[in-house]
PDB file of C-alpha atoms in Angstrom:
ATOM      1  CA  MET A   1      -0.100  -0.041  -0.063  1.00 35.00           C
ATOM      2  CA  PRO A   2       1.365   3.420  -0.969  1.00 44.00           C
ATOM      3  CA  GLY A   3       2.510   5.697   1.903  1.00 52.00           C
ATOM      4  CA  LEU A   4       0.447   8.459   2.795  1.00 53.00           C
ATOM      5  CA  LEU A   5       1.340  12.009   3.795  1.00 55.00           C
ATOM      6  CA  ARG A   6      -0.432  13.172   6.783  1.00 53.00           C
ATOM      7  CA  ALA A   7       0.108  16.972   7.864  1.00 52.00           C
ATOM      8  CA  GLU A   8      -2.278  18.044  11.051  1.00 48.00           C
ATOM      9  CA  PRO A   9      -2.377  21.620  11.919  1.00 46.00           C
ATOM     10  CA  LEU A  10      -1.057  23.213  15.124  1.00 42.00           C
ATOM     11  CA  GLY A  11      -3.735  25.786  15.375  1.00 46.00           C
ATOM     12  CA  PRO A  12      -6.972  26.856  14.069  1.00 45.00           C
ATOM     13  CA  PRO A  13      -8.006  26.420  10.552  1.00 43.00           C
ATOM     14  CA  GLN A  14      -7.720  29.412   8.476  1.00 43.00           C
ATOM     15  CA  ILE A  15      -8.540  28.366   4.706  1.00 50.00           C
ATOM     16  CA  ASP A  16     -11.930  30.375   4.603  1.00 54.00           C
ATOM     17  CA  SER A  17     -10.354  33.480   6.361  1.00 56.00           C
ATOM     18  CA  PRO A  18      -9.344  36.649   4.872  1.00 63.00           C
ATOM     19  CA  GLN A  19      -6.485  36.941   7.095  1.00 78.00           C
ATOM     20  CA  LEU A  20      -3.241  37.251   5.440  1.00 85.00           C
ATOM     21  CA  LEU A  21      -0.246  35.110   6.780  1.00 85.00           C
ATOM     22  CA  ALA A  22       3.320  35.991   6.630  1.00 89.00           C
ATOM     23  CA  LEU A  23       4.713  32.854   4.713  1.00 90.00           C
ATOM     24  CA  ASP A  24       8.495  32.063   4.001  1.00 91.00           C
ATOM     25  CA  LEU A  25       8.276  28.630   1.938  1.00 91.00           C
ATOM     26  CA  PRO A  26      11.092  27.998  -0.132  1.00 91.00           C
ATOM     27  CA  THR A  27      11.145  25.994  -3.309  1.00 89.00           C
ATOM     28  CA  GLN A  28      11.665  22.304  -2.180  1.00 91.00           C
ATOM     29  CA  ASN A  29      10.164  18.999  -2.752  1.00 90.00           C
ATOM     30  CA  LEU A  30       6.424  18.969  -2.785  1.00 90.00           C
ATOM     31  CA  ALA A  31       5.860  16.610   0.279  1.00 89.00           C
ATOM     32  CA  ASP A  32       7.835  18.777   2.606  1.00 90.00           C
ATOM     33  CA  ALA A  33       6.517  22.001   1.157  1.00 91.00           C
ATOM     34  CA  LEU A  34       2.999  20.563   1.965  1.00 90.00           C
ATOM     35  CA  GLU A  35       4.020  19.582   5.580  1.00 87.00           C
ATOM     36  CA  ALA A  36       5.612  23.445   6.146  1.00 89.00           C
ATOM     37  CA  PHE A  37       2.215  24.743   4.723  1.00 89.00           C
ATOM     38  CA  SER A  38       0.189  22.837   7.155  1.00 86.00           C
ATOM     39  CA  ARG A  39       2.176  24.038   9.959  1.00 84.00           C
ATOM     40  CA  SER A  40       2.030  27.759   8.898  1.00 85.00           C
ATOM     41  CA  THR A  41      -1.614  27.561   8.165  1.00 83.00           C
ATOM     42  CA  GLY A  42      -3.365  25.467  10.275  1.00 80.00           C
ATOM     43  CA  MET A  43      -4.629  23.284   7.314  1.00 81.00           C
ATOM     44  CA  ALA A  44      -4.663  19.291   7.434  1.00 81.00           C
ATOM     45  CA  VAL A  45      -3.459  17.615   4.091  1.00 82.00           C
ATOM     46  CA  LEU A  46      -3.775  13.858   3.474  1.00 77.00           C
ATOM     47  CA  VAL A  47      -1.843  13.191   0.205  1.00 79.00           C
ATOM     48  CA  ASP A  48      -0.490   9.830  -1.335  1.00 73.00           C
ATOM     49  CA  ARG A  49       3.185   9.946  -1.286  1.00 75.00           C
ATOM     50  CA  GLU A  50       3.215   8.457  -4.776  1.00 78.00           C
ATOM     51  CA  LEU A  51       1.326  11.266  -5.889  1.00 82.00           C
ATOM     52  CA  THR A  52       3.971  13.779  -4.822  1.00 86.00           C
ATOM     53  CA  ARG A  53       7.181  11.808  -5.589  1.00 85.00           C
ATOM     54  CA  GLY A  54       9.604  13.673  -7.879  1.00 87.00           C
ATOM     55  CA  ARG A  55       7.332  16.856  -7.915  1.00 88.00           C
ATOM     56  CA  ARG A  56       8.589  20.333  -6.604  1.00 88.00           C
ATOM     57  CA  SER A  57       6.831  23.355  -5.215  1.00 89.00           C
ATOM     58  CA  ILE A  58       6.959  26.887  -6.007  1.00 85.00           C
ATOM     59  CA  GLY A  59       8.435  29.440  -3.105  1.00 87.00           C
ATOM     60  CA  VAL A  60       5.808  31.322  -1.354  1.00 89.00           C
ATOM     61  CA  HIS A  61       7.337  34.230   0.293  1.00 88.00           C
ATOM     62  CA  GLY A  62       4.898  37.391   1.354  1.00 87.00           C
ATOM     63  CA  ARG A  63       1.738  37.865   2.935  1.00 86.00           C
ATOM     64  CA  TYR A  64      -1.419  35.527   1.525  1.00 85.00           C
ATOM     65  CA  SER A  65      -4.399  34.396   2.564  1.00 84.00           C
ATOM     66  CA  ALA A  66      -4.148  30.301   2.991  1.00 85.00           C
ATOM     67  CA  ARG A  67      -6.102  29.576  -0.286  1.00 84.00           C
ATOM     68  CA  GLU A  68      -4.233  32.182  -2.350  1.00 85.00           C
ATOM     69  CA  ALA A  69      -0.781  30.449  -0.864  1.00 87.00           C
ATOM     70  CA  LEU A  70      -1.500  26.905  -1.756  1.00 88.00           C
ATOM     71  CA  GLY A  71      -2.457  27.813  -5.111  1.00 86.00           C
ATOM     72  CA  LEU A  72       0.713  29.643  -5.705  1.00 87.00           C
ATOM     73  CA  LEU A  73       2.743  26.586  -3.749  1.00 89.00           C
ATOM     74  CA  LEU A  74       1.118  24.046  -6.313  1.00 87.00           C
ATOM     75  CA  THR A  75       1.943  26.154  -9.574  1.00 84.00           C
ATOM     76  CA  GLY A  76       3.306  24.135 -12.110  1.00 79.00           C
ATOM     77  CA  SER A  77       3.401  20.924 -10.111  1.00 83.00           C
ATOM     78  CA  GLY A  78       0.633  19.152 -12.164  1.00 81.00           C
ATOM     79  CA  LEU A  79      -1.739  19.058  -9.247  1.00 84.00           C
ATOM     80  CA  VAL A  80      -4.657  20.953  -7.767  1.00 83.00           C
ATOM     81  CA  ALA A  81      -6.378  21.130  -4.305  1.00 84.00           C
ATOM     82  CA  ARG A  82      -9.380  19.277  -3.687  1.00 83.00           C
ATOM     83  CA  TYR A  83     -11.101  20.454  -0.311  1.00 79.00           C
ATOM     84  CA  ALA A  84     -12.278  17.573   1.827  1.00 72.00           C
ATOM     85  CA  ARG A  85     -14.031  20.276   4.306  1.00 70.00           C
ATOM     86  CA  SER A  86     -13.026  23.815   4.987  1.00 71.00           C
ATOM     87  CA  ASP A  87     -10.132  23.027   7.384  1.00 72.00           C
ATOM     88  CA  ALA A  88      -8.636  19.751   5.293  1.00 78.00           C
ATOM     89  CA  PHE A  89      -7.495  19.313   1.479  1.00 82.00           C
ATOM     90  CA  THR A  90      -5.984  16.506  -0.439  1.00 83.00           C
ATOM     91  CA  LEU A  91      -4.296  16.843  -3.854  1.00 84.00           C
ATOM     92  CA  GLN A  92      -5.257  15.316  -7.164  1.00 82.00           C
ATOM     93  CA  VAL A  93      -4.426  15.406 -10.991  1.00 79.00           C
ATOM     94  CA  PRO A  94      -6.857  17.704 -12.794  1.00 71.00           C
ATOM     95  CA  GLU A  95      -9.108  16.029 -15.341  1.00 55.00           C
ATOM     96  CA  ALA A  96      -8.241  18.670 -17.863  1.00 43.00           C
ATOM     97  CA  SER A  97      -5.269  21.224 -18.234  1.00 40.00           C
ATOM     98  CA  GLN A  98      -5.556  24.164 -20.823  1.00 39.00           C
ATOM     99  CA  PRO A  99      -2.314  26.162 -20.725  1.00 41.00           C
ATOM    100  CA  LEU A 100      -2.097  29.152 -22.976  1.00 40.00           C
ATOM    101  CA  SER A 101       0.838  27.597 -25.160  1.00 42.00           C
ATOM    102  CA  PRO A 102       3.554  25.375 -24.419  1.00 38.00           C
ATOM    103  CA  LYS A 103       5.990  28.033 -24.574  1.00 42.00           C
ATOM    104  CA  GLY A 104       4.072  30.823 -23.332  1.00 44.00           C
ATOM    105  CA  PRO A 105       2.538  32.018 -19.846  1.00 45.00           C
ATOM    106  CA  ARG A 106      -0.290  30.069 -18.295  1.00 43.00           C
ATOM    107  CA  ALA A 107      -3.130  32.050 -16.769  1.00 41.00           C
ATOM    108  CA  ALA A 108      -6.170  30.144 -15.065  1.00 42.00           C
ATOM    109  CA  ARG A 109      -9.823  31.247 -14.514  1.00 45.00           C
ATOM    110  CA  ILE A 110     -10.075  33.613 -17.730  1.00 53.00           C
ATOM    111  CA  ASN A 111     -11.659  33.139 -20.871  1.00 59.00           C
ATOM    112  CA  SER A 112      -9.515  31.842 -23.956  1.00 63.00           C
ATOM    113  CA  SER A 113      -9.802  34.942 -26.010  1.00 77.00           C
ATOM    114  CA  TYR A 114      -8.833  36.943 -23.236  1.00 80.00           C
ATOM    115  CA  ALA A 115      -6.115  34.546 -22.405  1.00 80.00           C
ATOM    116  CA  THR A 116      -4.942  34.683 -25.867  1.00 81.00           C
ATOM    117  CA  ALA A 117      -4.642  38.271 -26.102  1.00 86.00           C
ATOM    118  CA  LEU A 118      -2.992  38.627 -22.790  1.00 86.00           C
ATOM    119  CA  GLN A 119      -0.298  36.275 -24.050  1.00 83.00           C
ATOM    120  CA  GLN A 120       0.536  38.092 -27.115  1.00 85.00           C
ATOM    121  CA  ALA A 121       1.026  41.452 -25.194  1.00 90.00           C
ATOM    122  CA  ILE A 122       3.227  39.905 -22.628  1.00 88.00           C
ATOM    123  CA  GLU A 123       5.299  38.083 -25.249  1.00 87.00           C
ATOM    124  CA  ARG A 124       5.627  41.441 -27.681  1.00 89.00           C
ATOM    125  CA  SER A 125       6.894  43.263 -24.337  1.00 91.00           C
ATOM    126  CA  LEU A 126       9.298  40.323 -23.576  1.00 90.00           C
ATOM    127  CA  CYS A 127      10.620  39.858 -27.001  1.00 90.00           C
ATOM    128  CA  ARG A 128      12.122  43.503 -26.855  1.00 89.00           C
ATOM    129  CA  SER A 129      15.104  42.166 -24.800  1.00 89.00           C
ATOM    130  CA  PRO A 130      17.527  39.462 -25.307  1.00 89.00           C
ATOM    131  CA  LEU A 131      17.242  38.894 -21.514  1.00 89.00           C
ATOM    132  CA  THR A 132      13.473  38.469 -21.380  1.00 90.00           C
ATOM    133  CA  ARG A 133      13.139  36.513 -24.641  1.00 87.00           C
ATOM    134  CA  PRO A 134      10.075  34.009 -23.861  1.00 80.00           C
ATOM    135  CA  GLY A 135      11.057  30.330 -23.456  1.00 78.00           C
ATOM    136  CA  SER A 136      14.578  31.297 -22.036  1.00 78.00           C
ATOM    137  CA  PHE A 137      13.768  31.191 -18.085  1.00 82.00           C
ATOM    138  CA  ARG A 138      11.574  30.271 -15.750  1.00 80.00           C
ATOM    139  CA  ALA A 139       9.495  32.947 -13.416  1.00 80.00           C
ATOM    140  CA  LEU A 140       6.276  33.087 -11.328  1.00 78.00           C
ATOM    141  CA  VAL A 141       4.515  36.502 -11.575  1.00 83.00           C
ATOM    142  CA  GLN A 142       1.567  38.674 -10.587  1.00 81.00           C
ATOM    143  CA  VAL A 143      -0.104  41.297 -12.492  1.00 85.00           C
ATOM    144  CA  TRP A 144      -2.661  44.115 -12.012  1.00 86.00           C
ATOM    145  CA  ILE A 145      -4.399  45.090 -15.109  1.00 89.00           C
ATOM    146  CA  GLY A 146      -6.159  48.702 -15.260  1.00 88.00           C
ATOM    147  CA  PRO A 147      -9.089  49.470 -17.089  1.00 86.00           C
ATOM    148  CA  ASP A 148      -7.309  50.476 -20.430  1.00 88.00           C
ATOM    149  CA  GLY A 149      -5.655  47.025 -20.614  1.00 90.00           C
ATOM    150  CA  SER A 150      -2.019  48.324 -19.327  1.00 91.00           C
ATOM    151  CA  ILE A 151      -0.391  46.306 -16.664  1.00 90.00           C
ATOM    152  CA  GLU A 152      -0.350  48.856 -13.909  1.00 89.00           C
ATOM    153  CA  HIS A 153       1.764  46.670 -11.530  1.00 87.00           C
ATOM    154  CA  SER A 154       4.026  43.665 -11.588  1.00 85.00           C
ATOM    155  CA  ARG A 155       5.442  41.664  -8.597  1.00 82.00           C
ATOM    156  CA  LEU A 156       8.018  38.876  -8.845  1.00 81.00           C
ATOM    157  CA  VAL A 157       6.922  36.110  -6.976  1.00 77.00           C
ATOM    158  CA  SER A 158       9.668  33.651  -7.921  1.00 76.00           C
ATOM    159  CA  SER A 159      13.118  34.876  -9.412  1.00 79.00           C
ATOM    160  CA  THR A 160      14.315  34.002 -12.801  1.00 83.00           C
ATOM    161  CA  GLY A 161      17.703  33.157 -11.144  1.00 83.00           C
ATOM    162  CA  ASP A 162      19.529  36.471 -12.633  1.00 87.00           C
ATOM    163  CA  VAL A 163      18.978  39.759 -10.852  1.00 87.00           C
ATOM    164  CA  GLN A 164      19.509  41.700 -13.961  1.00 90.00           C
ATOM    165  CA  ARG A 165      16.824  39.619 -16.077  1.00 91.00           C
ATOM    166  CA  ASP A 166      14.421  40.020 -12.966  1.00 88.00           C
ATOM    167  CA  GLU A 167      14.758  43.929 -13.371  1.00 90.00           C
ATOM    168  CA  ALA A 168      14.394  43.764 -16.959  1.00 91.00           C
ATOM    169  CA  LEU A 169      11.327  41.456 -16.814  1.00 91.00           C
ATOM    170  CA  VAL A 170       9.538  43.648 -14.443  1.00 90.00           C
ATOM    171  CA  ARG A 171      10.340  46.624 -16.775  1.00 90.00           C
ATOM    172  CA  SER A 172       8.940  44.763 -19.772  1.00 91.00           C
ATOM    173  CA  LEU A 173       5.733  43.942 -17.886  1.00 91.00           C
ATOM    174  CA  GLY A 174       5.542  47.677 -17.069  1.00 89.00           C
ATOM    175  CA  SER A 175       5.062  48.574 -20.746  1.00 90.00           C
ATOM    176  CA  THR A 176       2.697  45.788 -21.618  1.00 92.00           C
ATOM    177  CA  ARG A 177      -0.892  46.653 -22.856  1.00 92.00           C
ATOM    178  CA  VAL A 178      -3.593  44.221 -23.640  1.00 91.00           C
ATOM    179  CA  GLU A 179      -5.731  45.100 -26.705  1.00 88.00           C
ATOM    180  CA  ARG A 180      -8.687  43.538 -25.462  1.00 85.00           C
ATOM    181  CA  LEU A 181     -11.008  44.724 -22.438  1.00 83.00           C
ATOM    182  CA  ALA A 182     -10.661  42.290 -19.518  1.00 80.00           C
ATOM    183  CA  PRO A 183     -13.782  40.262 -18.646  1.00 79.00           C
ATOM    184  CA  SER A 184     -16.154  42.091 -15.625  1.00 77.00           C
ATOM    185  CA  SER A 185     -15.506  38.773 -13.907  1.00 73.00           C
ATOM    186  CA  LEU A 186     -11.677  39.087 -13.791  1.00 75.00           C
ATOM    187  CA  ARG A 187     -10.068  38.407 -10.287  1.00 75.00           C
ATOM    188  CA  GLN A 188      -6.697  40.213  -9.833  1.00 77.00           C
ATOM    189  CA  PRO A 189      -3.901  40.177  -9.535  1.00 76.00           C
ATOM    190  CA  LEU A 190      -3.405  37.231 -12.309  1.00 80.00           C
ATOM    191  CA  THR A 191      -0.612  34.904 -11.589  1.00 77.00           C
ATOM    192  CA  LEU A 192       1.215  33.610 -14.577  1.00 79.00           C
ATOM    193  CA  LEU A 193       3.998  31.185 -14.815  1.00 75.00           C
ATOM    194  CA  LEU A 194       6.388  31.780 -17.415  1.00 79.00           C
ATOM    195  CA  MET A 195       7.723  28.271 -18.597  1.00 73.00           C
ATOM    196  CA  PRO A 196      11.194  27.620 -20.218  1.00 69.00           C
ATOM    197  CA  ASP A 197      11.105  25.993 -23.764  1.00 62.00           C
ATOM    198  CA  THR A 198      12.056  22.263 -23.384  1.00 52.00           C
ATOM    199  CA  THR A 199      11.124  21.447 -26.972  1.00 48.00           C
ATOM    200  CA  GLY A 200      14.053  22.789 -28.707  1.00 45.00           C
ATOM    201  CA  THR A 201      11.885  25.105 -30.560  1.00 43.00           C
ATOM    202  CA  ARG A 202      11.939  28.353 -28.862  1.00 46.00           C
ATOM    203  CA  MET A 203       9.518  31.220 -30.085  1.00 47.00           C
ATOM    204  CA  GLU A 204      11.127  33.357 -32.657  1.00 54.00           C
ATOM    205  CA  CYS A 205      11.015  37.165 -31.737  1.00 68.00           C
ATOM    206  CA  THR A 206      12.342  38.359 -35.170  1.00 52.00           C
ATOM    207  CA  ALA A 207       9.356  39.571 -36.836  1.00 42.00           C
ATOM    208  CA  ARG A 208       7.781  41.010 -34.031  1.00 42.00           C
ATOM    209  CA  GLU A 209      10.906  43.041 -33.447  1.00 42.00           C
ATOM    210  CA  GLY A 210      11.086  44.182 -36.605  1.00 37.00           C
ATOM    211  CA  ALA A 211       7.518  45.306 -36.524  1.00 33.00           C
ATOM    212  CA  SER A 212       8.044  47.266 -33.351  1.00 35.00           C
ATOM    213  CA  GLY A 213      11.104  48.756 -34.394  1.00 33.00           C
ATOM    214  CA  VAL A 214      13.208  47.438 -31.835  1.00 31.00           C
TER     215      VAL A 214
END
């Protein structure tokens, strides 16, 4: 029988509370991250260890609600949380996964037409610099989009591993404008995972650079 990861809370459950918790969870094995998350938030988790084997968590640093923190922690792991009750959860593989593109950012819970417009706008901005060329790095970012489609604020949740690239990425996002009105139901900030290209077919930016005059 496969082993189970059981993590019991030390304090009262917090998952439905709007209270923001100060968290400092590094990138690590997913099983260890879940145990640390449980201790920090008061949530109980019951997960088959075979499901977490070989998976890594995203680092979570800052102030978040328990639900927001768990969503960030699981980003890129291929797993989603299923709540057994308000103070406990388990993990499962989603029935269907709909990334925007194998080579672009992934955004959840927004309609496909807006997601496509968002991806194209971000890729145009990132193509303006060799440092931020899509497909060459991995990063987790949060963006706040204004009424006119401009990204008014961005926050780097996990570093690209290069301080100079981090700064260039934030600058690039600050000059981005989405050429489509956001749906009224859009919840902000949007969390985007920028993925490295592992296929050997990195997106070519030449045409877009020429069109923009960069």
